[in-house]
Coordinates of C-alpha atoms in Angstrom, one line a residue:
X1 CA -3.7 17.4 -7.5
X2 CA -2.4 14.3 -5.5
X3 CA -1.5 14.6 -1.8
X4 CA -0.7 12.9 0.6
X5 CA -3.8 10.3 2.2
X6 CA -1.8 9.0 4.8
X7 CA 1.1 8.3 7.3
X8 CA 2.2 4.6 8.8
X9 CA 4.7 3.1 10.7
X10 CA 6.0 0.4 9.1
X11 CA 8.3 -2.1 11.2
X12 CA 11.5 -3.1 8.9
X13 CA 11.6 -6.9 8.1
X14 CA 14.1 -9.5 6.4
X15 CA 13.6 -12.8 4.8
X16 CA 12.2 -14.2 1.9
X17 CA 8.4 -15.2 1.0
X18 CA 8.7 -19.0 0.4
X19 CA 7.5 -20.4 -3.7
X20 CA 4.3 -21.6 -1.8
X21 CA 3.2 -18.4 -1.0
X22 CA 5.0 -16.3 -3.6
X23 CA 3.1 -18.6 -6.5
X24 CA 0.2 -17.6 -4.4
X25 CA 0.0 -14.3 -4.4
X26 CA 0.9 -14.0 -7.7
X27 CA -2.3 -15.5 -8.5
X28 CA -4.5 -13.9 -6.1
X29 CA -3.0 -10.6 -6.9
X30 CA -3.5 -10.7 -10.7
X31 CA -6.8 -12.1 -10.4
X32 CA -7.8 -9.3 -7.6
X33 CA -6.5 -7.0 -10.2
X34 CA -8.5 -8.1 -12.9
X35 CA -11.3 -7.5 -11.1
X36 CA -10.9 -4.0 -10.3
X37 CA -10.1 -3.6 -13.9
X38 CA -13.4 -5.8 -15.2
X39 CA -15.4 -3.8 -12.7
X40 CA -13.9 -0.4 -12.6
X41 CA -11.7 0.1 -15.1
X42 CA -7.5 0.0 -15.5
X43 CA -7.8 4.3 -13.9
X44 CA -9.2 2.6 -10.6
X45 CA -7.2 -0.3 -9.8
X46 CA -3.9 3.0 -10.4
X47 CA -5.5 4.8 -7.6
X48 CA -6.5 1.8 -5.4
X49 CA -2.3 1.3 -5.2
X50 CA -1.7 5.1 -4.4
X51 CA -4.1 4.6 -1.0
X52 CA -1.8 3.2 1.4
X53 CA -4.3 1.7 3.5
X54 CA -5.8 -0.3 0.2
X55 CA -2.4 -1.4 -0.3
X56 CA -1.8 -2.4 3.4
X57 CA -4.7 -4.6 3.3
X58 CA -3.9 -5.8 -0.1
X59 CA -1.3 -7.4 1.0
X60 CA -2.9 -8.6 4.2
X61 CA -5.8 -10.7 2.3
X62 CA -2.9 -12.2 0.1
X63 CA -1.2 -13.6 3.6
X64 CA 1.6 -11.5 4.1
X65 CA 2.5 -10.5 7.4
X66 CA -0.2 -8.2 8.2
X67 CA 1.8 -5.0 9.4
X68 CA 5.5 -5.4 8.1
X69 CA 7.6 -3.8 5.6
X70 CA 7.7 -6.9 3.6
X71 CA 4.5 -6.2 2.3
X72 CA 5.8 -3.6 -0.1
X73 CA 8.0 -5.6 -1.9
X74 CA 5.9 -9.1 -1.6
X75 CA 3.1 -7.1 -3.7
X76 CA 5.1 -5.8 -6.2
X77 CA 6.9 -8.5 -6.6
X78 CA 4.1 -10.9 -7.1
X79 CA 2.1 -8.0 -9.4
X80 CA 4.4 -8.0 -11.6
X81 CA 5.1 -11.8 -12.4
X82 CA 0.9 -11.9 -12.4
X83 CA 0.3 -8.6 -14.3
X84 CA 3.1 -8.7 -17.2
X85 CA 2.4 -12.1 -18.8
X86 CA -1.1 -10.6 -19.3
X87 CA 0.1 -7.3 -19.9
X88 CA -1.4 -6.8 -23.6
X89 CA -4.6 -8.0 -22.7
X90 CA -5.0 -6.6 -19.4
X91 CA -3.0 -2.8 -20.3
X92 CA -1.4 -2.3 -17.3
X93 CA 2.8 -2.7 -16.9
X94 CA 4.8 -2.7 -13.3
X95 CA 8.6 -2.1 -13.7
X96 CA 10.9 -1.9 -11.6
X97 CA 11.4 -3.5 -8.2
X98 CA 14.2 -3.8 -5.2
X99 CA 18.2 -2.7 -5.5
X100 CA 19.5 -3.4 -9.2
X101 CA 15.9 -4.0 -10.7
X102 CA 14.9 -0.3 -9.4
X103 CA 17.3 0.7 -11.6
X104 CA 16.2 -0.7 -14.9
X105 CA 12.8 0.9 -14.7
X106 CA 13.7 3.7 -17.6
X107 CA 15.0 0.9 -20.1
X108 CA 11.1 -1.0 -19.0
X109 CA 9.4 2.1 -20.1
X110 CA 11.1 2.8 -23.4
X111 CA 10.0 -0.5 -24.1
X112 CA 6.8 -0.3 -22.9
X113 CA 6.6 2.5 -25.0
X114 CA 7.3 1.0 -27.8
X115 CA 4.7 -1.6 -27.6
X116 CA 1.8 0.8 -26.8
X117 CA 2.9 4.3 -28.1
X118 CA 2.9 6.0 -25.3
X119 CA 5.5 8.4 -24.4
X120 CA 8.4 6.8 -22.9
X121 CA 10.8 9.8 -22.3
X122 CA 8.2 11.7 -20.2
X123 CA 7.6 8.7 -18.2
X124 CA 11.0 7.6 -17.9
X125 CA 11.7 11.0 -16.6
X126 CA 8.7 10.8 -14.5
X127 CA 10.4 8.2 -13.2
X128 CA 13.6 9.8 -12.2
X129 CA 11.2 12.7 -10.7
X130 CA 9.3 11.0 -8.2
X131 CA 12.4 8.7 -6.7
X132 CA 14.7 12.0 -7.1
X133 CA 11.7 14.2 -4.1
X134 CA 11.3 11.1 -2.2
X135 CA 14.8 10.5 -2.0
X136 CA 16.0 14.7 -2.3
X137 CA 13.1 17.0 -1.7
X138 CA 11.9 14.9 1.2
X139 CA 14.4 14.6 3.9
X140 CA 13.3 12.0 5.9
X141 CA 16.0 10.0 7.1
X142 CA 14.9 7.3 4.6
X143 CA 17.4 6.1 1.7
X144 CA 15.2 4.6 -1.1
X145 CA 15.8 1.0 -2.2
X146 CA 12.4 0.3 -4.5
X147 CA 10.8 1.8 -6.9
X148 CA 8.0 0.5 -9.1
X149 CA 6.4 2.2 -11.7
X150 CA 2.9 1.3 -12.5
X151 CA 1.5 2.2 -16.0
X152 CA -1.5 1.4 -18.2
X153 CA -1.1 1.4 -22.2
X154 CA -3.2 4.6 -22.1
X155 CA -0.5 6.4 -20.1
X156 CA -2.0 6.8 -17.2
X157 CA 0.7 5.5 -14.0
X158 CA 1.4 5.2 -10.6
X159 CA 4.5 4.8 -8.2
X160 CA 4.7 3.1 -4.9
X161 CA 8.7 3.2 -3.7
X162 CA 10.1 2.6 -0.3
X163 CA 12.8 3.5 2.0
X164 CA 14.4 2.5 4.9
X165 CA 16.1 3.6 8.1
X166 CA 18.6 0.9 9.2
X167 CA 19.2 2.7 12.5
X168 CA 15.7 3.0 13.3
X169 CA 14.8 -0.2 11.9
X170 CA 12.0 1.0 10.1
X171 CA 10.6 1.7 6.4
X172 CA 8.8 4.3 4.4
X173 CA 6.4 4.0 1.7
X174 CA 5.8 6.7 -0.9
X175 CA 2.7 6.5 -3.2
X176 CA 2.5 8.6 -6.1
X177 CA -1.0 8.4 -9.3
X178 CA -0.8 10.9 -12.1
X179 CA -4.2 11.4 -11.3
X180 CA -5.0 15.0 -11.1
X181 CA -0.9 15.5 -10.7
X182 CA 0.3 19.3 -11.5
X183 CA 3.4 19.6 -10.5
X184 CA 6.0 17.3 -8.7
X185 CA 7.3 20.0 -6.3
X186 CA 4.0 20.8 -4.5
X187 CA 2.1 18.1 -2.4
X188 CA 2.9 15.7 -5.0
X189 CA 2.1 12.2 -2.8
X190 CA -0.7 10.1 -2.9
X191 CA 0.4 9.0 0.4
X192 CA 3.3 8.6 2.0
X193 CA 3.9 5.3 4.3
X194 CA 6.1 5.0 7.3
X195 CA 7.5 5.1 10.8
X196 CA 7.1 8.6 12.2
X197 CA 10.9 9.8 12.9
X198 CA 9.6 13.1 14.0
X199 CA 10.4 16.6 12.2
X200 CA 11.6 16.5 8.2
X201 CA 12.5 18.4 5.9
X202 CA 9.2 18.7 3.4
X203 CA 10.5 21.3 0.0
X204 CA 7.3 19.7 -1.8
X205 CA 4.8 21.9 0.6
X206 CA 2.6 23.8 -1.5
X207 CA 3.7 26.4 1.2
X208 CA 7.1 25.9 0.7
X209 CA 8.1 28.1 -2.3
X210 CA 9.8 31.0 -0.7
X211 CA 12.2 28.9 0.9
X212 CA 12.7 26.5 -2.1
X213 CA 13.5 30.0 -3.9
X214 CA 15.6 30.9 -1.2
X215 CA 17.5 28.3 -1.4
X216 CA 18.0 28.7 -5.1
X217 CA 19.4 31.7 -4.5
X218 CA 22.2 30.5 -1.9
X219 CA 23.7 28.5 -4.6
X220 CA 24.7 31.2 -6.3
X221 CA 26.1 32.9 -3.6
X222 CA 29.9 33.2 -2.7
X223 CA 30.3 30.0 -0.2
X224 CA 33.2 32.5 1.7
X225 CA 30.8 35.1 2.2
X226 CA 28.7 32.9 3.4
X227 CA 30.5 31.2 6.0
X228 CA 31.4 34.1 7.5
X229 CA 27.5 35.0 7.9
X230 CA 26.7 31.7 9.6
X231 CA 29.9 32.7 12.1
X232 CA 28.0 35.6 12.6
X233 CA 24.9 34.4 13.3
X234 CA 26.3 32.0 16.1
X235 CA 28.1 33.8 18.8
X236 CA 29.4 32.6 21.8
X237 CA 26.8 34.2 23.6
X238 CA 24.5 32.6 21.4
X239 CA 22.4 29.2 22.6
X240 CA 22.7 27.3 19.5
X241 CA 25.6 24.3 19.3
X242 CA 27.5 24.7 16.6
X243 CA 28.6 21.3 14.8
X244 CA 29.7 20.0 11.5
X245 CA 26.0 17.8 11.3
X246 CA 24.1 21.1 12.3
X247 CA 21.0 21.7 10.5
X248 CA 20.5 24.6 8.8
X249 CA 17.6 24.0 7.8
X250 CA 15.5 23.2 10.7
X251 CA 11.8 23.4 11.2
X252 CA 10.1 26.6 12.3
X253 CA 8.8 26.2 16.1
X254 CA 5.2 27.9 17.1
X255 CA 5.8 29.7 20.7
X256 CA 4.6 26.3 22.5
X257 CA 7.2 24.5 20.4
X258 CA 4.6 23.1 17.7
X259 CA 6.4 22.5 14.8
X260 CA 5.5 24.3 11.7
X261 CA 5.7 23.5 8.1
X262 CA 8.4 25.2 6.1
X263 CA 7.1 28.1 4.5
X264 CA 4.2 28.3 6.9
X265 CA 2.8 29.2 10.2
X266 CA 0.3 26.8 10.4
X267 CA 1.3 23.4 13.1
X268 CA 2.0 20.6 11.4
X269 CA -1.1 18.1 11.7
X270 CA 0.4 14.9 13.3
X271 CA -2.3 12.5 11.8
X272 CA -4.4 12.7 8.7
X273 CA -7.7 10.5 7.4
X274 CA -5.6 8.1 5.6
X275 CA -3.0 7.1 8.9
X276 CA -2.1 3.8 9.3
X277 CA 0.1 3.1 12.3
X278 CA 2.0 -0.3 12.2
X279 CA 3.0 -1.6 15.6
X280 CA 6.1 -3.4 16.5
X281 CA 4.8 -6.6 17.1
X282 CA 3.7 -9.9 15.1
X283 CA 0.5 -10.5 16.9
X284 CA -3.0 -9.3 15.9
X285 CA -5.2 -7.9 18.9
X286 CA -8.6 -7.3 19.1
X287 CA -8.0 -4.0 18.7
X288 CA -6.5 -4.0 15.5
X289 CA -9.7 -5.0 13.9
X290 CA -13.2 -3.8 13.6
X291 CA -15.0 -5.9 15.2
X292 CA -18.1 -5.1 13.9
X293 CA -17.1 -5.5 10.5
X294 CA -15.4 -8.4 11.5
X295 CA -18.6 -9.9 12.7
X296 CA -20.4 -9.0 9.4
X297 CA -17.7 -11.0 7.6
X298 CA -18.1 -14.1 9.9
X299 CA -21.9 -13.4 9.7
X300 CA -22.2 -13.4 6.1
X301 CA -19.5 -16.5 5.8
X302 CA -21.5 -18.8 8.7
X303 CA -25.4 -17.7 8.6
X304 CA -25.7 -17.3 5.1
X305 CA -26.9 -20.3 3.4
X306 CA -24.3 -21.4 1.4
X307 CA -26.6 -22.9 -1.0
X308 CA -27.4 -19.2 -2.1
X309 CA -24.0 -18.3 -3.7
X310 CA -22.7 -21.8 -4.1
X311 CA -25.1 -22.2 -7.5
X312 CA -24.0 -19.3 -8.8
X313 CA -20.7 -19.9 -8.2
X314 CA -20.7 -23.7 -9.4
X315 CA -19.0 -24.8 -6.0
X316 CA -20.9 -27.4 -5.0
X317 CA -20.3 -28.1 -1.0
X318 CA -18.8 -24.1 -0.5
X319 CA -18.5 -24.3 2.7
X320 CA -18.5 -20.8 5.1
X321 CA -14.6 -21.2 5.4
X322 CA -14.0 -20.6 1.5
X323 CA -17.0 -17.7 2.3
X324 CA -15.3 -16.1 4.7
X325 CA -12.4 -15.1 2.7
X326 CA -14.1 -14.6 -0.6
X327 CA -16.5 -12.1 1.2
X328 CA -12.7 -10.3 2.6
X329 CA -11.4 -10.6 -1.3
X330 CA -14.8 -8.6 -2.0
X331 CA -14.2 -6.0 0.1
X332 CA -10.8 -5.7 -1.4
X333 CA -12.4 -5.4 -5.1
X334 CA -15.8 -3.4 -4.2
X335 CA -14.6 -1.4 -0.9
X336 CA -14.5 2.5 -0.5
X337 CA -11.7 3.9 0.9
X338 CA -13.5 4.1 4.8
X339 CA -13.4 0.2 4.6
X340 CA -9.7 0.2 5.0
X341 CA -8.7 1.8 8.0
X342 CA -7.6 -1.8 9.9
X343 CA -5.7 -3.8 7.6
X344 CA -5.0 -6.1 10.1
X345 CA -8.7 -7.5 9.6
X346 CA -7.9 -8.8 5.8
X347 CA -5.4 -11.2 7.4
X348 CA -8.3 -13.3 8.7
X349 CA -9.0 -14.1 5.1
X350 CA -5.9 -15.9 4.2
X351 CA -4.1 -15.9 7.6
X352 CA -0.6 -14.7 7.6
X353 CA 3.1 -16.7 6.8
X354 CA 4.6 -15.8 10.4
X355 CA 1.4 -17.6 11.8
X356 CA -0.6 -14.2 12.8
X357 CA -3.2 -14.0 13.2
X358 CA -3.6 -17.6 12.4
X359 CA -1.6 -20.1 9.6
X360 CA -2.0 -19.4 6.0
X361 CA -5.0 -22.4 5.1
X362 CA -3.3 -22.9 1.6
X363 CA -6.8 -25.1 1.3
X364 CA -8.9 -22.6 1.8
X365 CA -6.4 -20.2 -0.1
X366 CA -6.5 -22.5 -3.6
X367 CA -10.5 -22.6 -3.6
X368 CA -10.3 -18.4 -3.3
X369 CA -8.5 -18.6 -5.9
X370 CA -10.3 -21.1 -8.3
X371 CA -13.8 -19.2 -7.7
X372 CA -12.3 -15.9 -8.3
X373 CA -10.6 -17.4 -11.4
X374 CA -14.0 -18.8 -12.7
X375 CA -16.1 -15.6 -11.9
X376 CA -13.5 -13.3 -14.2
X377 CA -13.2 -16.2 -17.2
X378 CA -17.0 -15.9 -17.4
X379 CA -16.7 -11.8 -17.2
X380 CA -14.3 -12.1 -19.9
X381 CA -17.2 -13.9 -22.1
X382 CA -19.9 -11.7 -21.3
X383 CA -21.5 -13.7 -18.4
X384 CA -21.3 -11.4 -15.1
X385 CA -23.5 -13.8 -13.6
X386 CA -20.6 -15.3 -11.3
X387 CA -19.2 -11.6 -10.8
X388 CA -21.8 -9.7 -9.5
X389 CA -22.5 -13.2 -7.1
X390 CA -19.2 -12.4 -5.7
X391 CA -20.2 -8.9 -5.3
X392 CA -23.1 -9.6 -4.0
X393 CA -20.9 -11.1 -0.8
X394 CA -19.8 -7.5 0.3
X395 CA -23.1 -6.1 -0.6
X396 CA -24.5 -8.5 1.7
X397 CA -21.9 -8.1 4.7
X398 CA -22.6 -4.3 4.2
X399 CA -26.6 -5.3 4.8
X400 CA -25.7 -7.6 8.1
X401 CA -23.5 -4.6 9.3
X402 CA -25.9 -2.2 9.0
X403 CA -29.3 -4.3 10.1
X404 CA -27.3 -6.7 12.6
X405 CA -24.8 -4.8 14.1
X406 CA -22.7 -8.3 15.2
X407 CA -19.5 -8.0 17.0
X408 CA -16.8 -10.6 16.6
X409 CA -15.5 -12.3 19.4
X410 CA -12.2 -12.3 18.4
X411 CA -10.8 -14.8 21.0
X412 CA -12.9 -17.4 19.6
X413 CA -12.2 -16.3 16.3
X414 CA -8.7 -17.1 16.7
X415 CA -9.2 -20.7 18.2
X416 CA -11.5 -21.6 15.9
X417 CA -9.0 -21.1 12.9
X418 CA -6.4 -22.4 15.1
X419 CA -8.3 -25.7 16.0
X420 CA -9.0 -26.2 12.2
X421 CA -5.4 -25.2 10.6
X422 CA -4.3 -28.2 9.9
X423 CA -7.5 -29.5 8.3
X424 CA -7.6 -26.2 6.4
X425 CA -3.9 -26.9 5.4
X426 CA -2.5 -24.3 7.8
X427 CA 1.2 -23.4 6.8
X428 CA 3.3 -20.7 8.0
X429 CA 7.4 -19.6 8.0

């Protein structure tokens, strides 16, 4: 049963992508996703989206601002012009998107349906169902505003949707994968992504039964009868304040004020394996990033010889630049899920369009893209040769790590891509 991997602040950003970096991503992204898919299948490449810290860093090695809420849409948007032109081939659909085009999801699916025979009125009302807790069951202070809906021709789908809190200036992100899924009232979230706004209202807890009953049963009570209970229940004498936006329905507090789930009497856990807390800020610090695995990326990009991938790969002259962000876009691809805990460090691939941590080198950028593009057109043929060379890359990074042990100095990390950002074609917003 799916539940949820992980909580993140998420700062709430405006503004566009620019077409040089939109046309971009929508390259890098498809071709990232055919790779998953070549390698592990249409199932894995659902579930890699419903990890918010995948997606996080997704978006980071693509050159989005490495910790905004722009990432969201920026993905989705640029999966969906990469994915659906290869749809057929590939088997896997995104509807949806931002305002209106959330809202034309359903008619996407009966179409898709259509074309592949799978069953469009249970996934259009799946649909419905996951934006209708995230937006209903779940209250969070966050009004939804996206809502994609991932699907392969075999059925199988995800959801990542998002919200936002104009007051706090902050967004949410929901994941959902009909992985395992059993019900959409209990623990339904793959992960759910977001500024922490402190106590909600949570009816999806497995534990939360009795009071979703409970509040079942109110509605078929006589709302008279039960106004005058509430006026009994708050007395003069009585220390509650009594005002038209009172909660009724406020968390349960432990005896040393913990919060506790409704429906339990367990303390709610603040943080959980899959957190991802996005600062406020636009700068990347050092400790944003594993250094270590930092230093196996540099290691593998500038002591490697290139000679021993560039063969492979027909790139004659790859230099450790191009290297260095192939052996990021590897990670991406081949990574488990412990690999992903500082997205930040997947921005030092392809930089990042507000100029953190360093210019987006649309250079180095275009030759990511043209070997990755290579490797997957020989895949496609039967000749993994180029594949499993770009493989190799995080298999080797993993060796450094683990024999090496180098530690980045990220200082001289930074200057070194700043002194060369121009040569690299350095471009930023």
């Amino acid at each position: 049963m799916p539940k949820r991997t992980g909580v993140a602040d998420l700062p709430l950003h405006t503004g566009t992508v620019p077409r040089w970096l939109a046309d971009r991503m929508r390259d890098l992204g498809r071709l990232i996703a055919e790779s998953i898919v070549e390698n592990y299948g249409k199932k894995e490449f659902l579930v890699r989206l419903s990890d918010p810290l995948w997606f996080q860093s997704f978006g980071a090695v693509m050159g989005m601002d490495w910790h905004s809420s722009g990432i969201t849409t920026s993905v989705m948007y640029a999966l969906k012009r990469g994915l659906n032109p290869i749809a057929r081939d590939l088997g896997i659909y995104v509807c949806g998107g931002r305002g209106k085009f959330s809202r034309e999801t359903p008619t996407e699916l009966l179409q898709i349906a259509d074309q592949t025979g799978v069953d469009g009125n249970y996934l259009k009302r799946t649909s419905c169902l996951c934006a209708k807790v995230d937006n209903t069951a779940v209250q969070d202070g966050f009004q939804l505003y996206q809502h994609n809906f991932i699907v392969t021709d075999e059925g199988d789908w995800a959801v990542v949707q998002q919200g936002m809190n104009t007051d706090a200036r902050a967004a949410r992100r929901y994941h959902w994968c009909s992985s395992n899924l059993r019900s959409f009232v209990e623990e339904p979230h793959a992960g759910v992504v977001g500024e922490n706004r402190g106590q909600i209202l949570n009816l999806t807890h497995q534990e939360a039964g009795i009071t979703r009953n409970s509040i079942l049963e109110l509605t078929h009570e006589n709302p008279d009868r039960m106004m005058r209970e509430i006026r009994q229940m708050v007395t003069p004498s009585s220390s509650m304040v009594v005002s038209p936006q009172m909660d009724l329905f406020a968390p349960i507090v432990a005896p040393d004020g913990t919060p506790v789930r409704l429906g339990s009497r367990d303390p709610i856990v603040a943080n959980s394996s899959r957190d991802c807390i996005m600062p406020n800020r636009h700068e990347v610090r050092a400790e944003d990033v594993d250094l270590k695995r930092l230093g196996g990326v540099l290691a593998t990009a500038y002591e490697s010889d290139p000679k021993d991938f560039e063969s492979l790969l027909l790139t004659p002259g790859l230099g450790p630049r191009t290297l260095q962000s192939l052996t990021l876009v590897s990670e991406v691809i081949n990574g488990t899920p412990s690999r992903f805990r500082d997205p930040a460090r997947y921005s030092f691939a392809h930089g990042g369009k507000d100029g953190h941590p360093f210019p987006v080198p649309t250079r180095v950028y275009d030759e990511s893209i043209r070997v990755l593009k290579g490797a997957i057109e020989h895949a496609k043929i039967g000749d993994r040769e180029k594949m499993d060379c770009l493989n190799r890359l995080h298999a080797t990074q993993l060796a450094i790590e683990k024999d090496c042990e180098p530690l980045a100095d990220f200082d001289k990390t930074i200057d070194h891509e700043k002194k060369h950002s121009q040569e690299w074609g350095g471009r930023t917003v």
